[in-house]
């Protein structure tokens, strides 16, 4: 038989009537709702919980509202892509599986961060590139960023591109490269 746990509500706890109304709206009993909340919290890694707590505090919303609104934002973005493209072919990295199960939080964060960083760096570089093409002078952080990423995302002269292609063609051919 399962253990019996008694809890005592504090002055900061929601009213029992509020709990009952929400449980009813969700189609469950108060007890089921409390158990589902506990089960959900058991899935949280301590680092995630602390970051969620800080995030929601900084946004001045409850943790539940923060989770709900971040999820709704993602669903809306996914559905907008589906509406525009006819499908959403994004790979859901957050549900990637390995032999140990679903990808671990730290690995997921690092992988998504790297992908997003590359995408955002390229977008910022392209924006700065447009400013340079318009004759605007870059200064401060923008200039430093542009100079750092120009070798990676910058313009490659036509001669350099053609020269590289000729070199590859020579290497892959049987000839001596003489014309």
Coordinates of C-alpha atoms in Angstrom, one line a residue:
X1 CA 0.0 0.0 0.0
X2 CA 1.3 3.5 -0.9
X3 CA 2.6 5.7 1.9
X4 CA 0.4 8.4 3.2
X5 CA 1.8 11.9 3.1
X6 CA 0.1 14.8 4.8
X7 CA 1.0 18.3 3.8
X8 CA 0.1 21.6 5.6
X9 CA -0.7 24.6 3.5
X10 CA 1.2 27.8 4.4
X11 CA 0.1 31.4 4.2
X12 CA 1.7 31.6 0.7
X13 CA -0.2 28.5 -0.6
X14 CA -3.0 28.9 -3.1
X15 CA -6.5 28.7 -1.6
X16 CA -8.0 25.1 -1.6
X17 CA -10.9 26.4 -3.6
X18 CA -8.5 27.7 -6.3
X19 CA -6.7 24.4 -6.4
X20 CA -10.0 22.5 -6.7
X21 CA -11.2 24.8 -9.5
X22 CA -8.0 24.4 -11.5
X23 CA -8.0 20.6 -10.9
X24 CA -11.6 20.5 -12.2
X25 CA -10.7 22.6 -15.2
X26 CA -7.8 20.2 -16.0
X27 CA -10.2 17.2 -15.6
X28 CA -8.6 15.7 -12.5
X29 CA -8.9 15.6 -8.8
X30 CA -6.8 17.9 -6.5
X31 CA -4.8 14.8 -5.4
X32 CA -4.0 13.9 -9.1
X33 CA -3.0 17.5 -9.8
X34 CA -0.6 17.6 -6.8
X35 CA 0.9 14.2 -7.8
X36 CA 1.4 15.3 -11.4
X37 CA 3.1 18.5 -10.2
X38 CA 5.4 16.5 -8.0
X39 CA 6.1 14.1 -10.9
X40 CA 6.9 17.1 -13.1
X41 CA 9.3 18.6 -10.6
X42 CA 11.1 15.2 -10.2
X43 CA 12.0 15.4 -13.9
X44 CA 13.7 18.8 -13.4
X45 CA 17.5 18.8 -13.0
X46 CA 18.6 21.1 -10.1
X47 CA 20.4 23.4 -12.5
X48 CA 17.4 23.7 -14.7
X49 CA 15.1 24.4 -11.7
X50 CA 17.5 27.2 -10.4
X51 CA 17.7 28.8 -13.8
X52 CA 14.0 28.6 -14.4
X53 CA 13.4 30.1 -10.9
X54 CA 15.8 33.0 -11.7
X55 CA 14.4 33.4 -15.3
X56 CA 10.8 33.6 -14.1
X57 CA 11.7 36.0 -11.2
X58 CA 13.5 38.3 -13.6
X59 CA 10.5 38.2 -15.9
X60 CA 8.2 38.8 -12.9
X61 CA 6.0 35.8 -13.6
X62 CA 5.5 32.4 -11.9
X63 CA 7.6 29.4 -13.0
X64 CA 4.5 27.8 -14.5
X65 CA 3.7 30.9 -16.5
X66 CA 7.3 31.1 -17.7
X67 CA 7.2 27.4 -18.9
X68 CA 3.8 27.8 -20.4
X69 CA 4.6 30.9 -22.4
X70 CA 8.0 29.6 -23.6
X71 CA 6.2 26.5 -24.8
X72 CA 3.4 28.4 -26.5
X73 CA 6.0 30.6 -28.2
X74 CA 7.7 27.5 -29.6
X75 CA 4.4 26.0 -30.7
X76 CA 3.4 29.2 -32.5
X77 CA 6.8 29.4 -34.3
X78 CA 6.5 25.8 -35.4
X79 CA 2.9 26.2 -36.6
X80 CA 3.8 29.4 -38.5
X81 CA 6.6 27.5 -40.3
X82 CA 4.2 24.8 -41.1
X83 CA 1.7 27.3 -42.5
X84 CA 4.3 29.0 -44.7
X85 CA 6.2 26.0 -45.9
X86 CA 3.5 23.4 -45.8
X87 CA 5.4 21.4 -43.2
X88 CA 7.9 22.1 -40.5
X89 CA 11.0 20.0 -41.2
X90 CA 13.0 21.3 -38.2
X91 CA 14.7 18.5 -36.3
X92 CA 13.5 18.5 -32.7
X93 CA 16.9 18.3 -31.1
X94 CA 15.4 18.6 -27.6
X95 CA 13.9 15.1 -28.0
X96 CA 17.0 13.4 -29.5
X97 CA 17.5 9.9 -28.3
X98 CA 20.7 8.0 -27.5
X99 CA 21.4 4.6 -25.9
X100 CA 20.8 6.3 -22.5
X101 CA 17.5 7.8 -23.5
X102 CA 16.6 11.5 -24.2
X103 CA 19.5 13.8 -24.6
X104 CA 20.8 15.2 -21.4
X105 CA 20.2 18.8 -20.5
X106 CA 23.8 20.0 -20.6
X107 CA 24.5 18.4 -24.0
X108 CA 21.3 19.7 -25.4
X109 CA 22.1 23.3 -24.2
X110 CA 25.6 23.2 -25.6
X111 CA 24.4 21.8 -29.0
X112 CA 21.5 24.2 -29.4
X113 CA 23.7 27.1 -28.2
X114 CA 26.4 26.4 -30.8
X115 CA 23.8 26.1 -33.6
X116 CA 22.0 29.3 -32.6
X117 CA 25.3 31.2 -32.1
X118 CA 26.4 30.4 -35.7
X119 CA 23.0 31.4 -37.1
X120 CA 22.9 34.7 -35.1
X121 CA 26.6 35.5 -35.9
X122 CA 25.9 35.1 -39.6
X123 CA 22.8 37.3 -39.4
X124 CA 24.6 40.0 -37.5
X125 CA 27.5 39.9 -39.9
X126 CA 25.2 40.1 -42.9
X127 CA 23.5 43.2 -41.3
X128 CA 26.8 44.8 -40.7
X129 CA 27.9 43.9 -44.3
X130 CA 24.9 45.8 -45.6
X131 CA 25.9 48.8 -43.6
X132 CA 29.4 48.7 -45.0
X133 CA 28.0 48.4 -48.5
X134 CA 25.9 51.5 -47.9
X135 CA 29.1 53.4 -47.0
X136 CA 28.5 53.5 -43.2
X137 CA 31.5 53.4 -41.0
X138 CA 31.4 50.7 -38.3
X139 CA 32.6 51.6 -34.8
X140 CA 33.1 50.0 -31.4
X141 CA 31.7 46.5 -30.9
X142 CA 30.2 46.4 -34.4
X143 CA 33.6 47.1 -36.0
X144 CA 35.3 44.5 -33.8
X145 CA 32.6 41.9 -34.5
X146 CA 32.7 42.6 -38.2
X147 CA 36.5 42.3 -38.4
X148 CA 36.5 39.1 -36.3
X149 CA 33.9 37.3 -38.5
X150 CA 34.9 38.8 -41.9
X151 CA 37.3 35.9 -42.7
X152 CA 34.6 33.4 -42.0
X153 CA 31.5 35.0 -43.6
X154 CA 33.0 37.8 -45.7
X155 CA 33.2 38.3 -49.4
X156 CA 35.6 36.2 -51.4
X157 CA 36.8 37.8 -54.6
X158 CA 35.7 36.1 -57.9
X159 CA 39.4 35.4 -58.8
X160 CA 40.0 33.7 -55.4
X161 CA 36.9 31.5 -55.9
X162 CA 37.8 30.6 -59.5
X163 CA 41.4 29.9 -58.5
X164 CA 40.3 27.5 -55.8
X165 CA 38.0 25.7 -58.3
X166 CA 40.8 25.4 -60.8
X167 CA 43.1 24.0 -58.1
X168 CA 40.5 21.4 -57.2
X169 CA 39.9 20.6 -60.9
X170 CA 43.6 20.0 -61.4
X171 CA 43.9 17.9 -58.3
X172 CA 41.0 15.7 -59.3
X173 CA 42.2 15.3 -63.0
X174 CA 44.7 13.0 -64.5
X175 CA 46.4 15.9 -66.5
X176 CA 49.4 18.0 -65.6
X177 CA 47.4 21.2 -65.5
X178 CA 49.0 22.7 -68.6
X179 CA 46.7 24.6 -70.9

